[in-house]
Amino acid sequence: MVETTTIVMYPAPSIGHIISMVELAKLVIQHKISITILLTTGFLDHPSIDSYINRISTSHPSISFLRFPSVTVTHSNTHSLAATAFQFIKTNAVNVQSLLRQITAKTVINAFIIDLFCTSAMEIASAIGIPVYYFFTSGAAVLSLYSYFPEIHTQTTASFKDMAGVQIHAPGNAALNATLMPDPVLDRGDPAYWEMLYFCEHLSMAKGIVVNTFCELEDVAVKAVEDGACFPDLKRTPPSVYCIGPLIADAQQSDEARHIKDCLSWLDKQPSRSVVFLCFGSRGSFTVTQLKEIAEGLERSEHRFLWVVKRPIQDQLGVKQVHDTTNDFELGSVLPNGFIERTKERGLVVKSWAPQVEVLSHESVGGFVSHCGWNSVLEGVVAGVPMIAWPLYAEQHVNKNVMVEDMKVAVGVEQREGDRFVSGEEVEKRVRELMESERGSEIREKSLKFKDMARDALGEFGSSTKALANLVQTLNGINH
Ligand code: UDP
């Protein structure tokens, strides 16, 4: 009897993590491997998830989805949303166990590829003899920092959020102010800190780690992970590392198809490399005061711009993201009086969403003000567009460090201590620096080099193509 085999993938619940994992699945199935993707239900469910699953299953019959029964968790304001999300994923461990057992009754699972946040599923799979791999949706620098985090944890008893002025040194990373560490590890008083510690302690125990980056982009960080420098006390060989990126998601579905047309036809009318594109990810948002400051900076810079504005947030120290991304708000009421009218010859402001991948690859875009979400960083790199790094949440300050200090594809904005406010003068200064100065030209040149390198990495003999081939070989070679 011929035994069938499959690979099971388990992304974290948010749509961004699901989409990234599906992109990996699309690459792997090209090698005649079937994939089963496990999905949770009940927390962070995206409104478009059902149509997304249908679309993928129809266009890629080798990818199938299994959804868990709904699980309820209650978020309490005494801890972070990440803590609740991690609790939710843990509660789903029983579902992982029962589905893995159901699948193994019919077919051989050659590998279980999980998101970092789904580490609670690692022991379950290992206990039934399934090799576990991580898919790391951020870059190698963050991977190195996280792998080293258990070591940093032993060096202090304080929370990073209270360690202003203290520099964190992790292999493969430029020095980072402790208060800029990724959000979920900032506060030891929050359960998310301890969950992250548990996740990061397990990174070295995986059989392999697949990373959405390419070696040439982050050579120092990739080396730190490959050599095991970021796993200080490891008594065995570090997990194999497969840098298979840049994986860029298909153009995402927006409820506002009209936006797509408006943005692109407006860009068609602008001169080559003249437009600064400002977009802060799926959730990045600002207070009205900050929005007005950005507007003033853009106006004074006298440069052309395409700016995506999300529903503003209330003044709350440290919060830079919005969960209600609907666009029933008036642009006129959140921007300075007369701003849209005064800048209409050289600026376009759109609400909530723009087709970022298409915009970045448009000839008239000459700069990108980004919140440094890893997908946005890769999309900027692939398009060869120089950036202004304005990190807001999650691990984006680490990404900014990499972009500015190592890759040299971006200038960083100065953020005020405490509330991280950015003045209009600073916005103007950085836009002019990127678009007019000698340093801006150097950054543009470097960005164009990385664009070529990204294309080469994915080419027939490229580093990422080789890494994928190695990964597939390992996945196929596993026997139980
Ligand atoms: N995105 C987009 N249009 C927008 C905002 C976001 O197409 O107006 C896409 C962007 O191209 C990227 C993703 O949403 O693929 C955002 O992912 P990223 O990792 O950069 O940031 P996150 O949203 O996870 O903070």
Coordinates of N, CA and C in Angstrom, one line a residue, residues 10 12-13 40-44 68-76 78-96 116-121 124 184 190-196 198-199:
Y10 N 0.6 25.5 11.2 CA -0.3 26.0 12.2 C 0.1 27.5 12.4
A12 N -0.4 31.5 13.6 CA -1.1 32.3 14.7 C -2.4 32.9 14.1
P13 N -3.4 33.2 15.0 CA -4.7 33.6 14.5 C -4.8 34.8 13.6
T40 N -7.5 28.4 14.1 CA -8.3 28.6 15.2 C -9.6 29.3 14.8
T41 N -10.6 29.3 15.7 CA -11.8 30.1 15.5 C -12.2 30.7 16.8
G42 N -12.6 32.0 16.7 CA -13.2 32.6 17.9 C -12.4 33.8 18.5
F43 N -11.2 34.1 18.0 CA -10.5 35.3 18.5 C -9.6 35.8 17.4
L44 N -9.7 37.1 17.2 CA -9.0 37.8 16.1 C -9.4 37.2 14.7
F68 N -10.7 24.7 13.7 CA -11.0 24.2 15.1 C -12.4 24.7 15.4
P69 N -13.1 23.9 16.4 CA -14.3 24.5 16.9 C -14.0 25.8 17.6
S70 N -15.0 26.6 17.7 CA -14.8 28.0 18.3 C -14.5 27.8 19.8
V71 N -13.5 28.7 20.2 CA -13.1 28.7 21.6 C -13.3 30.2 22.1
T72 N -13.8 30.4 23.3 CA -14.0 31.7 23.8 C -13.0 32.1 24.8
V73 N -12.4 33.3 24.7 CA -11.6 33.8 25.8 C -12.1 35.2 26.0
T74 N -11.9 35.7 27.3 CA -12.4 37.0 27.6 C -11.1 37.9 27.8
H75 N -11.1 39.0 27.1 CA -9.9 39.9 27.3 C -10.2 40.8 28.4
S76 N -9.3 40.9 29.4 CA -9.4 41.8 30.5 C -8.4 42.9 30.4
T78 N -6.7 44.2 32.4 CA -5.5 44.1 33.4 C -4.3 43.6 32.7
H79 N -4.4 43.0 31.5 CA -3.2 42.6 30.8 C -3.3 42.9 29.3
S80 N -2.3 42.6 28.6 CA -2.2 43.0 27.1 C -3.1 42.1 26.3
L81 N -3.4 42.6 25.1 CA -4.1 41.8 24.1 C -3.3 40.6 23.7
A82 N -1.9 40.8 23.6 CA -1.1 39.7 23.3 C -1.2 38.6 24.3
A83 N -1.3 38.9 25.6 CA -1.5 37.9 26.6 C -2.8 37.1 26.4
T84 N -3.8 37.8 26.0 CA -5.1 37.1 25.8 C -5.0 36.2 24.6
A85 N -4.3 36.7 23.5 CA -4.1 35.9 22.3 C -3.3 34.7 22.6
F86 N -2.3 34.8 23.4 CA -1.5 33.6 23.7 C -2.3 32.6 24.6
Q87 N -3.1 33.1 25.5 CA -4.0 32.3 26.3 C -4.9 31.5 25.4
F88 N -5.5 32.3 24.4 CA -6.4 31.7 23.4 C -5.7 30.5 22.7
I89 N -4.5 30.8 22.2 CA -3.8 29.7 21.4 C -3.5 28.5 22.3
K90 N -3.2 28.8 23.6 CA -2.9 27.6 24.5 C -4.2 26.8 24.8
T91 N -5.3 27.5 24.9 CA -6.6 26.8 25.1 C -6.9 25.9 23.9
N92 N -6.4 26.2 22.8 CA -6.6 25.4 21.6 C -5.7 24.2 21.5
A93 N -4.8 24.0 22.4 CA -3.9 22.8 22.4 C -4.6 21.5 22.2
V94 N -5.8 21.4 22.9 CA -6.5 20.2 22.9 C -7.1 19.9 21.4
N95 N -7.4 21.0 20.7 CA -7.8 20.8 19.4 C -6.7 20.4 18.4
V96 N -5.5 20.9 18.7 CA -4.3 20.5 17.9 C -4.1 19.0 18.1
L116 N 5.7 31.0 15.8 CA 6.4 31.2 17.1 C 5.3 31.2 18.2
F117 N 4.2 31.9 17.9 CA 3.2 32.1 19.0 C 2.4 30.8 19.2
C118 N 2.6 29.8 18.4 CA 1.9 28.5 18.6 C 2.8 27.5 19.2
T119 N 3.8 27.9 19.9 CA 4.8 27.0 20.5 C 4.1 26.0 21.5
S120 N 2.9 26.3 22.0 CA 2.3 25.4 22.9 C 1.9 24.1 22.2
A121 N 1.9 24.1 20.9 CA 1.6 22.9 20.1 C 2.9 22.0 19.9
I124 N 3.1 18.6 21.9 CA 2.0 17.7 21.5 C 2.5 16.9 20.2
P184 N 5.5 42.6 23.4 CA 5.1 41.6 24.3 C 6.1 41.2 25.4
D190 N 3.2 41.5 32.9 CA 2.2 41.0 32.0 C 2.4 39.5 31.6
P191 N 1.4 38.7 31.6 CA 1.6 37.3 31.3 C 2.3 37.1 29.9
A192 N 2.1 38.0 29.0 CA 2.7 37.9 27.6 C 4.2 37.7 27.7
Y193 N 4.8 38.4 28.7 CA 6.3 38.3 28.8 C 6.7 36.9 29.1
W194 N 6.0 36.2 30.0 CA 6.4 34.8 30.4 C 6.1 33.9 29.2
E195 N 5.0 34.1 28.5 CA 4.7 33.3 27.4 C 5.8 33.4 26.3
M196 N 6.2 34.7 26.1 CA 7.3 34.9 25.1 C 8.6 34.2 25.5
Y198 N 8.8 31.5 27.2 CA 8.6 30.1 26.9 C 8.8 29.8 25.4
F199 N 8.2 30.7 24.6 CA 8.3 30.5 23.1 C 9.8 30.5 22.7

